[in-house]
PDB file of C-alpha atoms in Angstrom:
ATOM      1  CA  MET A   1      -8.891   9.177 -12.198  1.00  0.00           C
ATOM      2  CA  LEU A   2      -6.287   9.032  -9.856  1.00  0.00           C
ATOM      3  CA  LEU A   3      -2.894  10.983 -10.317  1.00  0.00           C
ATOM      4  CA  ILE A   4      -0.309   8.962  -8.502  1.00  0.00           C
ATOM      5  CA  THR A   5       3.267  10.407  -7.789  1.00  0.00           C
ATOM      6  CA  CYS A   6       6.051   7.637  -8.375  1.00  0.00           C
ATOM      7  CA  PRO A   7       8.524   8.252  -6.041  1.00  0.00           C
ATOM      8  CA  HIS A   8      10.916   7.707  -8.910  1.00  0.00           C
ATOM      9  CA  CYS A   9       9.036   9.323 -12.325  1.00  0.00           C
ATOM     10  CA  GLY A  10       6.960  11.731 -10.665  1.00  0.00           C
ATOM     11  CA  PRO A  11       3.113  12.334 -11.234  1.00  0.00           C
ATOM     12  CA  ARG A  12       1.402   9.912 -13.835  1.00  0.00           C
ATOM     13  CA  ALA A  13      -2.046   8.571 -14.397  1.00  0.00           C
ATOM     14  CA  GLU A  14      -3.515   5.781 -12.563  1.00  0.00           C
ATOM     15  CA  ILE A  15      -3.572   3.629 -15.825  1.00  0.00           C
ATOM     16  CA  GLU A  16       0.393   3.498 -15.580  1.00  0.00           C
ATOM     17  CA  PHE A  17      -0.130   1.697 -12.106  1.00  0.00           C
ATOM     18  CA  ARG A  18      -1.253  -1.613 -10.781  1.00  0.00           C
ATOM     19  CA  CYS A  19      -2.456  -2.033  -6.995  1.00  0.00           C
ATOM     20  CA  GLY A  20      -0.558  -4.898  -5.042  1.00  0.00           C
ATOM     21  CA  GLY A  21      -3.259  -4.789  -2.337  1.00  0.00           C
ATOM     22  CA  GLU A  22      -2.557  -4.014   1.510  1.00  0.00           C
ATOM     23  CA  GLY A  23       1.141  -3.012   2.323  1.00  0.00           C
ATOM     24  CA  HIS A  24       3.186  -3.568   5.352  1.00  0.00           C
ATOM     25  CA  ILE A  25       2.076  -7.489   5.656  1.00  0.00           C
ATOM     26  CA  ALA A  26       4.738  -9.218   7.450  1.00  0.00           C
ATOM     27  CA  ARG A  27       5.268 -12.795   6.352  1.00  0.00           C
ATOM     28  CA  PRO A  28       4.974 -15.212   8.997  1.00  0.00           C
ATOM     29  CA  GLY A  29       7.827 -17.477   9.857  1.00  0.00           C
ATOM     30  CA  PRO A  30       9.844 -19.600  10.525  1.00  0.00           C
ATOM     31  CA  HIS A  31       7.975 -21.527   7.554  1.00  0.00           C
ATOM     32  CA  ASP A  32       7.889 -24.879   9.614  1.00  0.00           C
ATOM     33  CA  ALA A  33       6.564 -23.354  12.702  1.00  0.00           C
ATOM     34  CA  VAL A  34       3.690 -21.694  11.040  1.00  0.00           C
ATOM     35  CA  SER A  35       0.207 -23.257  11.394  1.00  0.00           C
ATOM     36  CA  ASP A  36      -2.140 -23.488   8.545  1.00  0.00           C
ATOM     37  CA  ALA A  37      -4.505 -21.000   9.827  1.00  0.00           C
ATOM     38  CA  GLU A  38      -1.505 -18.460  10.058  1.00  0.00           C
ATOM     39  CA  TRP A  39      -0.377 -19.186   6.422  1.00  0.00           C
ATOM     40  CA  ALA A  40      -4.229 -18.562   5.216  1.00  0.00           C
ATOM     41  CA  ASP A  41      -4.127 -15.337   7.222  1.00  0.00           C
ATOM     42  CA  TYR A  42      -1.184 -14.078   5.419  1.00  0.00           C
ATOM     43  CA  LEU A  43      -2.142 -15.183   2.115  1.00  0.00           C
ATOM     44  CA  PHE A  44      -5.994 -14.541   1.832  1.00  0.00           C
ATOM     45  CA  TYR A  45      -7.151 -12.128   4.688  1.00  0.00           C
ATOM     46  CA  ARG A  46      -6.675  -8.665   4.389  1.00  0.00           C
ATOM     47  CA  THR A  47      -8.309  -5.536   6.141  1.00  0.00           C
ATOM     48  CA  ASN A  48     -10.818  -3.539   4.517  1.00  0.00           C
ATOM     49  CA  PRO A  49     -10.855  -0.142   6.192  1.00  0.00           C
ATOM     50  CA  LYS A  50     -13.083   2.804   5.768  1.00  0.00           C
ATOM     51  CA  GLY A  51     -10.584   5.572   5.628  1.00  0.00           C
ATOM     52  CA  GLU A  52      -7.060   5.661   5.265  1.00  0.00           C
ATOM     53  CA  HIS A  53      -5.362   2.439   4.123  1.00  0.00           C
ATOM     54  CA  ARG A  54      -1.693   1.632   3.214  1.00  0.00           C
ATOM     55  CA  GLU A  55      -1.115  -0.059  -0.231  1.00  0.00           C
ATOM     56  CA  ARG A  56       1.605  -1.266  -2.256  1.00  0.00           C
ATOM     57  CA  TRP A  57       1.772  -0.098  -5.792  1.00  0.00           C
ATOM     58  CA  LEU A  58       3.634  -0.942  -8.954  1.00  0.00           C
ATOM     59  CA  HIS A  59       4.476   1.489 -11.891  1.00  0.00           C
ATOM     60  CA  SER A  60       4.065  -1.109 -14.174  1.00  0.00           C
ATOM     61  CA  ALA A  61       4.059   1.013 -17.303  1.00  0.00           C
ATOM     62  CA  GLY A  62       6.974   3.263 -16.093  1.00  0.00           C
ATOM     63  CA  CYS A  63       9.943   2.388 -14.208  1.00  0.00           C
ATOM     64  CA  GLY A  64       8.819  -0.811 -12.789  1.00  0.00           C
ATOM     65  CA  GLN A  65       9.191  -0.121  -8.890  1.00  0.00           C
ATOM     66  CA  TRP A  66       6.931  -0.993  -6.124  1.00  0.00           C
ATOM     67  CA  PHE A  67       6.339   1.719  -3.653  1.00  0.00           C
ATOM     68  CA  ASN A  68       3.625   2.328  -0.641  1.00  0.00           C
ATOM     69  CA  VAL A  69       0.744   4.742  -0.819  1.00  0.00           C
ATOM     70  CA  ALA A  70      -1.415   5.759   1.978  1.00  0.00           C
ATOM     71  CA  ARG A  71      -4.784   6.272   0.443  1.00  0.00           C
ATOM     72  CA  ASP A  72      -8.330   7.180   1.932  1.00  0.00           C
ATOM     73  CA  THR A  73     -10.510   4.417   0.555  1.00  0.00           C
ATOM     74  CA  MET A  74     -13.670   6.764   0.703  1.00  0.00           C
ATOM     75  CA  THR A  75     -12.211   9.737  -1.059  1.00  0.00           C
ATOM     76  CA  HIS A  76      -9.249   8.013  -3.056  1.00  0.00           C
ATOM     77  CA  GLN A  77      -7.089  11.015  -1.661  1.00  0.00           C
ATOM     78  CA  ILE A  78      -3.490  10.057  -1.374  1.00  0.00           C
ATOM     79  CA  SER A  79      -1.910  11.546   1.686  1.00  0.00           C
ATOM     80  CA  ALA A  80       1.665   9.840   1.069  1.00  0.00           C
ATOM     81  CA  VAL A  81       3.682   8.137  -1.324  1.00  0.00           C
ATOM     82  CA  TYR A  82       7.175   6.698   0.326  1.00  0.00           C
ATOM     83  CA  PRO A  83       9.451   4.198  -0.702  1.00  0.00           C
ATOM     84  CA  MET A  84       9.147   0.100  -0.084  1.00  0.00           C
ATOM     85  CA  GLY A  85      11.066  -0.545   3.221  1.00  0.00           C
ATOM     86  CA  GLU A  86      10.206   2.605   4.959  1.00  0.00           C
ATOM     87  CA  THR A  87       7.191   3.243   7.374  1.00  0.00           C
ATOM     88  CA  LEU A  88       4.539   5.950   6.754  1.00  0.00           C
ATOM     89  CA  PRO A  89       5.785   9.485   7.285  1.00  0.00           C
ATOM     90  CA  GLU A  90       4.704  10.949  10.129  1.00  0.00           C
ATOM     91  CA  ALA A  91       1.099  13.057   9.616  1.00  0.00           C
ATOM     92  CA  SER A  92       1.619  16.875   9.815  1.00  0.00           C
ATOM     93  CA  PRO A  93       0.175  18.577  12.906  1.00  0.00           C
ATOM     94  CA  ALA A  94      -2.410  20.353  10.196  1.00  0.00           C
ATOM     95  CA  LYS A  95      -3.631  17.123   9.378  1.00  0.00           C
ATOM     96  CA  GLU A  96      -3.812  15.481  12.973  1.00  0.00           C
ATOM     97  CA  ALA A  97      -5.868  18.529  13.922  1.00  0.00           C
ATOM     98  CA  ALA A  98      -8.243  17.702  10.849  1.00  0.00           C
ATOM     99  CA  ARG A  99      -9.069  14.267  12.470  1.00  0.00           C
TER     100      ARG A  99
END
C-alpha cells in the first residue's frame, strides 16, 4: 500500500485517495480551432511510461483537494508531491547523480 503525503493533511494511506491520471495536460484551444484528432488526443490518449510519471491525485476521503505526484510506475516510489498549478520541483543533485 502506498503512503501518500497530502500537501494539506500530511501522510495518509492510499485508500483515502483517487488517482486522476496523467498530470500537466494542456487543454487544446481555442475550441473552434481544435480538430477532432487534437480533441481525441486530449480526451483519450495518455503516456504510459516505465519510470517516473507525473499524476494528479485527489484526497477524496480527506480534504478534497487535488495535487500533483511524481511517482515511479515500476517501484511506486513517490519522489515529489506538489500543489496543482506548480511545476515539478527540481530534482536534488543526489537524485540526478543516481540516474
